[in-house]
PDB file of C-alpha atoms and ligand atoms in Angstrom:
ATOM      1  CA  UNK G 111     154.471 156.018 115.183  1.00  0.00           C
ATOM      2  CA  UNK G 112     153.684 159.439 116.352  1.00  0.00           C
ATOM      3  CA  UNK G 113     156.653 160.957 118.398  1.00  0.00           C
ATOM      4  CA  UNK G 114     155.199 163.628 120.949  1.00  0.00           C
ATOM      5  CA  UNK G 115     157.949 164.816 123.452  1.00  0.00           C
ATOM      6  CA  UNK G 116     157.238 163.261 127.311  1.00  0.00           C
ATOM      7  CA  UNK G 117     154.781 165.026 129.354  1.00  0.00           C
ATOM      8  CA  UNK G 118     156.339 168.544 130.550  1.00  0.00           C
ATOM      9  CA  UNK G 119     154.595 168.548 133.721  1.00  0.00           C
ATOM     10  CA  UNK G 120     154.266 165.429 136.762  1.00  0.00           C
ATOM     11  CA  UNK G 121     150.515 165.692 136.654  1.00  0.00           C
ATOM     12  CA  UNK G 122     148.898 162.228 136.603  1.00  0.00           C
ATOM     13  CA  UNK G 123     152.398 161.011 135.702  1.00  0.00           C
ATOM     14  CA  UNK G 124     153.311 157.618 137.295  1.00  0.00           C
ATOM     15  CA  UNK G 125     156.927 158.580 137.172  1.00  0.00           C
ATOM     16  CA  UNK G 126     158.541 161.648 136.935  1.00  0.00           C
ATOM     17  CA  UNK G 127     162.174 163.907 137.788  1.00  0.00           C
ATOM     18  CA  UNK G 128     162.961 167.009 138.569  1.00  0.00           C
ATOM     19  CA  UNK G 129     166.108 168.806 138.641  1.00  0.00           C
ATOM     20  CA  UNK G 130     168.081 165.885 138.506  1.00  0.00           C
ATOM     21  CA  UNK G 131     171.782 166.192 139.482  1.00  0.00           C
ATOM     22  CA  UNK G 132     174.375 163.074 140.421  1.00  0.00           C
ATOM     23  CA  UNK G 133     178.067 162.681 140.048  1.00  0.00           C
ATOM     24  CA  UNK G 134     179.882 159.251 140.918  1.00  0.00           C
ATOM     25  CA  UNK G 135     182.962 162.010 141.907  1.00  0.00           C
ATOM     26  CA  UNK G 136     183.019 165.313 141.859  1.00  0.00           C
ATOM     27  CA  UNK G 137     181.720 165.994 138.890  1.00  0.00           C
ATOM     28  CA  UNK G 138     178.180 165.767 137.993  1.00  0.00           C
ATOM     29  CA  UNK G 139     177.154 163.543 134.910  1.00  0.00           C
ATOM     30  CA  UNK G 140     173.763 164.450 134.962  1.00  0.00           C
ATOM     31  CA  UNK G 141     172.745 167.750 134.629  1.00  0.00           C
ATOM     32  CA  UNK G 142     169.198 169.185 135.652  1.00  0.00           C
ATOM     33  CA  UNK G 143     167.294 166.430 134.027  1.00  0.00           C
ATOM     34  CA  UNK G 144     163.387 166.630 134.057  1.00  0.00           C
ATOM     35  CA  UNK G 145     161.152 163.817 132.438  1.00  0.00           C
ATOM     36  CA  UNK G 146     157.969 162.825 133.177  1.00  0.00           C
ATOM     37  CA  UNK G 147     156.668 159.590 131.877  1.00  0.00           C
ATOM     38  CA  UNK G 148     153.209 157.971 130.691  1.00  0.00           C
ATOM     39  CA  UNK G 149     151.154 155.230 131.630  1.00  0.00           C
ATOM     40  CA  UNK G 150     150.427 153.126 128.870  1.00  0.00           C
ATOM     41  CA  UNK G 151     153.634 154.154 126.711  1.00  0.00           C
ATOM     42  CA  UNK G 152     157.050 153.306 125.983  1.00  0.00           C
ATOM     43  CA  UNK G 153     159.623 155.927 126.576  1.00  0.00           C
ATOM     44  CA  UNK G 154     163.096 155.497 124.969  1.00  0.00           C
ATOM     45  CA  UNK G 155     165.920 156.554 126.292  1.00  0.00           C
ATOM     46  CA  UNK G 156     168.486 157.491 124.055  1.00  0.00           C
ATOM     47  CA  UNK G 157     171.831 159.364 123.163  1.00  0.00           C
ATOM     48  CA  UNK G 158     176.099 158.628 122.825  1.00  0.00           C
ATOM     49  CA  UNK G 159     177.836 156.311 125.002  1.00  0.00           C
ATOM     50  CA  UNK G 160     178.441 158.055 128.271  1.00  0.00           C
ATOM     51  CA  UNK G 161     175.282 160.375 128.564  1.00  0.00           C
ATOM     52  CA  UNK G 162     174.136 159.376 131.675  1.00  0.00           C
ATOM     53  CA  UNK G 163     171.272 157.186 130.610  1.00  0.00           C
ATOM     54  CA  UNK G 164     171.965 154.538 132.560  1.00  0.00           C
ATOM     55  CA  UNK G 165     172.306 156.576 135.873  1.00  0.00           C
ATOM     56  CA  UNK G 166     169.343 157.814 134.957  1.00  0.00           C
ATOM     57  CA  UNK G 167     167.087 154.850 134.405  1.00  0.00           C
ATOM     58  CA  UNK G 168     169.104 153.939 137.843  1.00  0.00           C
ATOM     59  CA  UNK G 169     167.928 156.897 139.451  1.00  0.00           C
ATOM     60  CA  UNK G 170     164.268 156.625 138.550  1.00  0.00           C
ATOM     61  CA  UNK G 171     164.415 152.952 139.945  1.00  0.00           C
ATOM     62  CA  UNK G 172     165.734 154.480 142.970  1.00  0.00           C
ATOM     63  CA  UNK G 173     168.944 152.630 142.901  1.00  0.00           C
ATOM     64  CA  UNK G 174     170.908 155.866 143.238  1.00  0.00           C
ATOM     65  CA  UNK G 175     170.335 158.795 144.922  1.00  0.00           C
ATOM     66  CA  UNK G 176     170.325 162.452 143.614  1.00  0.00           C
ATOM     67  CA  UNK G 177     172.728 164.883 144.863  1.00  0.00           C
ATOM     68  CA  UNK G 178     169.613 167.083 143.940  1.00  0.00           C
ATOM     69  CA  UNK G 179     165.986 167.093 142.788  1.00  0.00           C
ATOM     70  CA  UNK G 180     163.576 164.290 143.418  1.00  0.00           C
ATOM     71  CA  UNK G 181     161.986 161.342 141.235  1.00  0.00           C
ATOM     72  CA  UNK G 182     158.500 160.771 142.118  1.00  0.00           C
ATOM     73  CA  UNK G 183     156.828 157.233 141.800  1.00  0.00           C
ATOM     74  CA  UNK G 184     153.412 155.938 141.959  1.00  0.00           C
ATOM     75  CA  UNK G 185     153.391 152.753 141.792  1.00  0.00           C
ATOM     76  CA  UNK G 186     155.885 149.174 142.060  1.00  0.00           C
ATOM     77  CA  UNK G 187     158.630 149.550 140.277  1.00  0.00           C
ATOM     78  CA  UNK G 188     160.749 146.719 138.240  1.00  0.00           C
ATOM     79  CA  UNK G 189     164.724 147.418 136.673  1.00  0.00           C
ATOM     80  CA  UNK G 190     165.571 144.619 133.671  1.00  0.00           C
ATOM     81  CA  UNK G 191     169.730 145.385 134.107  1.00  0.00           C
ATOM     82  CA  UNK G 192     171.956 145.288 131.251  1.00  0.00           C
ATOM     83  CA  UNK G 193     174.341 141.873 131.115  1.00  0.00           C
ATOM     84  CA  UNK G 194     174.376 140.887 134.158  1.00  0.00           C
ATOM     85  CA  UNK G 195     177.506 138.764 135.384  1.00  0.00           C
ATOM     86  CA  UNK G 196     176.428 135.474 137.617  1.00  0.00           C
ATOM     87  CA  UNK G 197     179.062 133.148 138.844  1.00  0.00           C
ATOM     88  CA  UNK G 198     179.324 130.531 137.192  1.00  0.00           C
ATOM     89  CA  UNK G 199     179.566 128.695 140.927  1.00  0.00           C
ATOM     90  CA  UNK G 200     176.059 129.748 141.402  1.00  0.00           C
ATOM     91  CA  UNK G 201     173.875 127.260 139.762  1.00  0.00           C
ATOM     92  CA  UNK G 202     170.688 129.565 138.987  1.00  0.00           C
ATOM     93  CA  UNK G 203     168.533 128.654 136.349  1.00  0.00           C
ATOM     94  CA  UNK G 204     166.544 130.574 133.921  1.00  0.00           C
ATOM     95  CA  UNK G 205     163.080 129.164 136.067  1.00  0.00           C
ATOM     96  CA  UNK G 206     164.863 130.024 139.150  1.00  0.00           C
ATOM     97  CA  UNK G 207     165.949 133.686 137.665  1.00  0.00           C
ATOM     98  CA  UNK G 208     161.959 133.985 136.739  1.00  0.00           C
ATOM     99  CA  UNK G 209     160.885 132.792 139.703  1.00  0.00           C
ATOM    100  CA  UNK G 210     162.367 135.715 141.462  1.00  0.00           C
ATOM    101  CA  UNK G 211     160.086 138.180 140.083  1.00  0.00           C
ATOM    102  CA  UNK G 212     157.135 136.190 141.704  1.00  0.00           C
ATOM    103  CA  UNK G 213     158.603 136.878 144.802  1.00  0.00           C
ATOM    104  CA  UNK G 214     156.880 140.111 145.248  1.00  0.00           C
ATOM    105  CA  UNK G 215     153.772 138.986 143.753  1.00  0.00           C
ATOM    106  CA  UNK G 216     153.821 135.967 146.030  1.00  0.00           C
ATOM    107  CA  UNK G 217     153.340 138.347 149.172  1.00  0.00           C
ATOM    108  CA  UNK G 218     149.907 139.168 147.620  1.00  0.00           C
ATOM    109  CA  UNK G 219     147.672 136.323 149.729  1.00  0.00           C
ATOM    110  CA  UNK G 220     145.549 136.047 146.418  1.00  0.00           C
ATOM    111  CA  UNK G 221     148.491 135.051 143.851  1.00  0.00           C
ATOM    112  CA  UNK G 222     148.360 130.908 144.750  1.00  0.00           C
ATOM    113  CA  UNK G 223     151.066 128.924 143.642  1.00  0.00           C
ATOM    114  CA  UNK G 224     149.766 127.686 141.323  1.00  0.00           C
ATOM    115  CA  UNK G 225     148.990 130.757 139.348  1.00  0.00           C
ATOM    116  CA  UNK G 226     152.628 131.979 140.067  1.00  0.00           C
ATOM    117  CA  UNK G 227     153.863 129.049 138.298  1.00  0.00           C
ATOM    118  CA  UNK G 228     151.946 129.386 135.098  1.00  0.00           C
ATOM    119  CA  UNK G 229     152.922 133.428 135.462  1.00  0.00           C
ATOM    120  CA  UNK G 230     156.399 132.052 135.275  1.00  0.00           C
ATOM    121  CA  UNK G 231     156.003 129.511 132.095  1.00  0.00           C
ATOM    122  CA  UNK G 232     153.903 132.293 130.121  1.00  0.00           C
ATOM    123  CA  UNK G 233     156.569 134.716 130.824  1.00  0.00           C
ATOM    124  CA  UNK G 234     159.849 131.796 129.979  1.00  0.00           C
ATOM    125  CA  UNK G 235     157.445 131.235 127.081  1.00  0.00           C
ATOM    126  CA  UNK G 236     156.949 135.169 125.675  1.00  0.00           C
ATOM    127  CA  UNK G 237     160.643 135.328 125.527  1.00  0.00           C
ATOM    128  CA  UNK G 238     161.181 132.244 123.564  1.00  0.00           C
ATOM    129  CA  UNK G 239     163.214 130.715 126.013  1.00  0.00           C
ATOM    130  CA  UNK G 240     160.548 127.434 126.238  1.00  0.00           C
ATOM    131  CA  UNK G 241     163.306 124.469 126.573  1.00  0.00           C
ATOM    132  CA  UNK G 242     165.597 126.180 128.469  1.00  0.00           C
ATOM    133  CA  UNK G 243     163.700 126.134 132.166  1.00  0.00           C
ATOM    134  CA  UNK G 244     166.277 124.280 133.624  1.00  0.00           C
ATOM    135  CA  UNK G 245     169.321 125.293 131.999  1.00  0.00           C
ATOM    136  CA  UNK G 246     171.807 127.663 134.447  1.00  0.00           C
ATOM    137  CA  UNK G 247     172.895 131.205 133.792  1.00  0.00           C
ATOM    138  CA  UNK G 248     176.550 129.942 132.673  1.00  0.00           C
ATOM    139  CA  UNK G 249     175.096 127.623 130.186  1.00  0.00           C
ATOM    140  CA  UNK G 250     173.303 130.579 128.739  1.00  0.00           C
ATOM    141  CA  UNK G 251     174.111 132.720 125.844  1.00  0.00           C
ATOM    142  CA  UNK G 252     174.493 136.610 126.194  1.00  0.00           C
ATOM    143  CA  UNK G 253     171.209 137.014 124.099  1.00  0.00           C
ATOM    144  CA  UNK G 254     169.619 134.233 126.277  1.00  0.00           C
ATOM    145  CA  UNK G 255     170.625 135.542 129.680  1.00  0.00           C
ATOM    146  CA  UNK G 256     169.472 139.038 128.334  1.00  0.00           C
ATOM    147  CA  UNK G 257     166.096 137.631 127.292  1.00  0.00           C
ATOM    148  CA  UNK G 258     165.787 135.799 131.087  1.00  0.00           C
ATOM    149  CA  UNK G 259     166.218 138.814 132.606  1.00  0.00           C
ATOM    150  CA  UNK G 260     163.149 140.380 130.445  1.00  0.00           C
ATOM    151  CA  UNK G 261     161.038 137.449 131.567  1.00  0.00           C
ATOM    152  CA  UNK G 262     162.368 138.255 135.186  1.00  0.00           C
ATOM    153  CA  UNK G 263     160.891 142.075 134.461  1.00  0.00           C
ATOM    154  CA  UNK G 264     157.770 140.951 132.716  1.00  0.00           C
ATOM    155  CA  UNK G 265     156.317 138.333 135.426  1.00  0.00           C
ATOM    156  CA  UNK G 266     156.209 141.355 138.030  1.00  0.00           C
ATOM    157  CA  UNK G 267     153.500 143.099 136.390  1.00  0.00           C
ATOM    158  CA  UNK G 268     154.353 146.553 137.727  1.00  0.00           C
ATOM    159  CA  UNK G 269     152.984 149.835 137.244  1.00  0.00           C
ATOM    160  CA  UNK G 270     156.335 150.795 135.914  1.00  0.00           C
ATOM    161  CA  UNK G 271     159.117 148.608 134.110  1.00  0.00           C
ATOM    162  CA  UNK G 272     162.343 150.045 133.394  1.00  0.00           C
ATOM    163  CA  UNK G 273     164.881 148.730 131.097  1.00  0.00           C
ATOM    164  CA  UNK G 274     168.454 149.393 130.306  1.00  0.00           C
ATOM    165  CA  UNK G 275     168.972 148.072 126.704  1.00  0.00           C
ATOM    166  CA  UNK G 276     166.957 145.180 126.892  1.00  0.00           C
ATOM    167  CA  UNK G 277     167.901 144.560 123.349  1.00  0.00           C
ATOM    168  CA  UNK G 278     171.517 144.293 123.508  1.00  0.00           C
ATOM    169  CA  UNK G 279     173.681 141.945 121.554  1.00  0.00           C
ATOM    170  CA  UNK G 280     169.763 140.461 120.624  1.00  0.00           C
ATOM    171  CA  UNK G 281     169.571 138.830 116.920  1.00  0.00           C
ATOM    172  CA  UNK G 282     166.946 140.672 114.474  1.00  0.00           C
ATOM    173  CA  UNK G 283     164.336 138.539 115.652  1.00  0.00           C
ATOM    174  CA  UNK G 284     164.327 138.580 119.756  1.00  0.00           C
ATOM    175  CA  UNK G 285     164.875 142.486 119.369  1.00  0.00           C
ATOM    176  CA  UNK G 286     162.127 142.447 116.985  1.00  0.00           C
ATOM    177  CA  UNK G 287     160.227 140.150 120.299  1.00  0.00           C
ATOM    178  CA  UNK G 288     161.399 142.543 122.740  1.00  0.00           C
ATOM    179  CA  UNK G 289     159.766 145.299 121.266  1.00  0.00           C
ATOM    180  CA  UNK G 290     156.221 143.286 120.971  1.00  0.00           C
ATOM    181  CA  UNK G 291     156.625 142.105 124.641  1.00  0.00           C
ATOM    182  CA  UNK G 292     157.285 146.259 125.739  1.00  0.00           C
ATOM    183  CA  UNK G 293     154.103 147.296 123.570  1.00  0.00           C
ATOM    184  CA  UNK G 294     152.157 144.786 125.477  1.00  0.00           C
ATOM    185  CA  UNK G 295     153.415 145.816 128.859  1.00  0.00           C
ATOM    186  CA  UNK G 296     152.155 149.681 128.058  1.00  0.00           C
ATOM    187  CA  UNK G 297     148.935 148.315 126.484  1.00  0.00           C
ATOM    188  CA  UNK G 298     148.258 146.612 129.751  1.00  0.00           C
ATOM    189  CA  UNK G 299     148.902 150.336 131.025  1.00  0.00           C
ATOM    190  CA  UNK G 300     152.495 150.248 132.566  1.00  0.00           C
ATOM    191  CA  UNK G 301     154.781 153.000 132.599  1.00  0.00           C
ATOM    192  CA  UNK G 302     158.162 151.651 130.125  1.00  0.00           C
ATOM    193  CA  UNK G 303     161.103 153.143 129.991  1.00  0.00           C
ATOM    194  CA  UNK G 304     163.660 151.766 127.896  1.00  0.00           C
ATOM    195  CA  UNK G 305     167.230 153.074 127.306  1.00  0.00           C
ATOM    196  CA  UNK G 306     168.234 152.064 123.777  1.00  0.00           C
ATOM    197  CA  UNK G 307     170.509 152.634 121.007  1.00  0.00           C
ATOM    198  CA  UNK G 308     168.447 150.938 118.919  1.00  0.00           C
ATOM    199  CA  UNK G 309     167.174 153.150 115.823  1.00  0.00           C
ATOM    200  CA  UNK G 310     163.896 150.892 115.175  1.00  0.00           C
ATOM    201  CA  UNK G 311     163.173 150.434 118.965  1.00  0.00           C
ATOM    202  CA  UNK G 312     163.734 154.379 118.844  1.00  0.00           C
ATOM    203  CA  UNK G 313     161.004 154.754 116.159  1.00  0.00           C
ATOM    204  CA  UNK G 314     158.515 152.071 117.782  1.00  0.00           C
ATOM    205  CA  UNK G 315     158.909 154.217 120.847  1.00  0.00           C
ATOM    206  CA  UNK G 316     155.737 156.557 122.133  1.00  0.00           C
ATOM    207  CA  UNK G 317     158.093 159.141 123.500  1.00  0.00           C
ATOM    208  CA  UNK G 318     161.869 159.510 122.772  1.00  0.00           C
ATOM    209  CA  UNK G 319     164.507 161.257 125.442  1.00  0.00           C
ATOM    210  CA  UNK G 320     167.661 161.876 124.168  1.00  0.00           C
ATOM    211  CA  UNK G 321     170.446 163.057 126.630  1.00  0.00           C
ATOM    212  CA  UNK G 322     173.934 164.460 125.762  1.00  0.00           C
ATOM    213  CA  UNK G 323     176.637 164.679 128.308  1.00  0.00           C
ATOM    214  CA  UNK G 324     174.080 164.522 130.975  1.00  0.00           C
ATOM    215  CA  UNK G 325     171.046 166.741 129.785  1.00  0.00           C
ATOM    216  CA  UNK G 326     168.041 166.118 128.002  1.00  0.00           C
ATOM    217  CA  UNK G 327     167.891 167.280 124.457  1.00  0.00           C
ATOM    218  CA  UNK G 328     164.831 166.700 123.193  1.00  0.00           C
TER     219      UNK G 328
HETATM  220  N1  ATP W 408     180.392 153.452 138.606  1.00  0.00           N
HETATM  221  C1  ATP W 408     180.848 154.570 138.005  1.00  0.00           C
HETATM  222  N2  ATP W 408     181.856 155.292 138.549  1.00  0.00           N
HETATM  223  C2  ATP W 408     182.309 156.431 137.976  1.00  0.00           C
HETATM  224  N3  ATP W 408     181.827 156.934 136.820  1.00  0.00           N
HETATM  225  C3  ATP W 408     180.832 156.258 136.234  1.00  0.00           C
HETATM  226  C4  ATP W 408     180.280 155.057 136.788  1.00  0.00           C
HETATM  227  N4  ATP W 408     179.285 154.611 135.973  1.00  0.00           N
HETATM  228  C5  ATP W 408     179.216 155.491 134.962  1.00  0.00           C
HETATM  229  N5  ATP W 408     180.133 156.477 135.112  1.00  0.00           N
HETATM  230  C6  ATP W 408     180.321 157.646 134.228  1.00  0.00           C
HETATM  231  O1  ATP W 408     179.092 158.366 134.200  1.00  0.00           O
HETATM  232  C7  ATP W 408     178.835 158.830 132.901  1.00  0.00           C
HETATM  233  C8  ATP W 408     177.450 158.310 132.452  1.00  0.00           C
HETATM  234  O2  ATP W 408     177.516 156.884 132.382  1.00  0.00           O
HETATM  235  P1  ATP W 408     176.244 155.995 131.980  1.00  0.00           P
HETATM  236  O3  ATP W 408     176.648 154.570 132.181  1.00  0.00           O
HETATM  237  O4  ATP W 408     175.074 156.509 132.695  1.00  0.00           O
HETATM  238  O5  ATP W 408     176.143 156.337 130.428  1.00  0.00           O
HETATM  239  P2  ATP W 408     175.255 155.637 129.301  1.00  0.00           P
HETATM  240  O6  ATP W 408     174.635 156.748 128.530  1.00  0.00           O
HETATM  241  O7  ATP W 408     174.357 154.642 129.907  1.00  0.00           O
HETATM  242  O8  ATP W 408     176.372 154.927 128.410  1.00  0.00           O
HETATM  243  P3  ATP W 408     176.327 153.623 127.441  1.00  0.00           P
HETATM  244  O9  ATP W 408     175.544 154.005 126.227  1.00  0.00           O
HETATM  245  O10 ATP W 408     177.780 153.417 127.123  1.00  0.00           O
HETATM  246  O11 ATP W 408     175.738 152.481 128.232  1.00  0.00           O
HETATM  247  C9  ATP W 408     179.991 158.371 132.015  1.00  0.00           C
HETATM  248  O12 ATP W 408     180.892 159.452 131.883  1.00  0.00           O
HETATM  249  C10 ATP W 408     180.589 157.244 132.799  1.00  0.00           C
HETATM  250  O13 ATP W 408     181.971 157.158 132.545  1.00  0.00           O
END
């Protein structure tokens, strides 16, 4: 796929940043970052352990807050997270985790219930994770909790999905799935952003960003 670098300017951009600067401490680990990102495209995210791509996706999802510059949205936003740790006290299943990103939807008078539960199966179902409605978090594999969470991103339909490797510890296959399921969220016109290390994920990308110690390089 053709690799053109992210838009330079915020015009008609769903989601952009400008001047980004955050530090947990004293010292800043991102530096002056500036991205603006497509509808209808996948963005990844890329560069060493330690960049700052995380903070970053978590600053565009508004998580964190800048110490400077200013991310501009347009649009609802959802964050997949990376490995997420339940209790294993808390008896949540992969339906339930689903059902959460209806939630939002659900305050829309038109979205009935029954239409949120067949939004929920479809989504259980486009992660391969048919069989396992009922199953809890702690009965889960990593790969299986990872792939819940995508399902939890995917039945929001929002303008903009954001994803911090989605595709971790995934077999061939599911990452393989994962990158399908992102293709058809931009095709529907959503703005993805996906950090990744990834080198195929990389190349299916749109647009690639690759930071290093806390700036964009390309
Ligand atoms: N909660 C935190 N408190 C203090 N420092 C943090 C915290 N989270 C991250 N950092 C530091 O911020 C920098 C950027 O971390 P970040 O997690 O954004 O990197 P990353 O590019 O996502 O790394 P990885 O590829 O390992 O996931 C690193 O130097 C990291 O040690």
């Amino acid at each position: 796929m053709l690799h053109v670098p992210p838009l330079a300017s915020t015009d008609s951009s769903p989601l952009s940043a400008r001047g980004l600067c955050f530090g947990y401490a004293d010292e800043d680990v991102l530096h002056d970052v500036s991205a603006a990102f497509r509808a209808g495209a996948v963005t990844a995210v890329t560069g060493p352990n330690g960049s700052g791509k995380s903070t970053l996706v978590e600053l565009l999802a508004g998580v964190r807050t800048p110490r400077r510059g200013a991310v501009e949205r347009h649009g609802r936003i959802a964050l997949v997270v990376q490995r997420p740790s339940v209790p294993d006290a808390l008896p949540v299943t992969v339906h339930d985790v689903v059902a959460i990103g209806t939630w939002a939807r659900g305050a829309r008078r038109s979205d009935r219930r029954a239409d949120r539960q067949g939004a929920i199966a479809e989504a259980i179902d486009r992660v391969g994770l048919n069989g396992l409605e009922r199953r809890t978090f702690s009965e889960l594999s990593g790969g299986q909790r990872q792939r819940a969470l995508l399902a939890q991103g995917v039945v929001q339909r929002t303008e903009i999905l954001l994803l911090d490797e989605p595709a971790a510890g995934l077999d061939a296959a599911s990452r393989q799935r994962t990158r399908e399921i992102l293709a058809e969220e931009a095709a529907r016109g959503a703005t993805i952003v996906c950090v990744t290390h990834d080198e195929e994920s990389i190349a299916a990308a749109d647009h690639v960003i690759r930071l290093e110690a806390g700036r964009t390089v390309g």
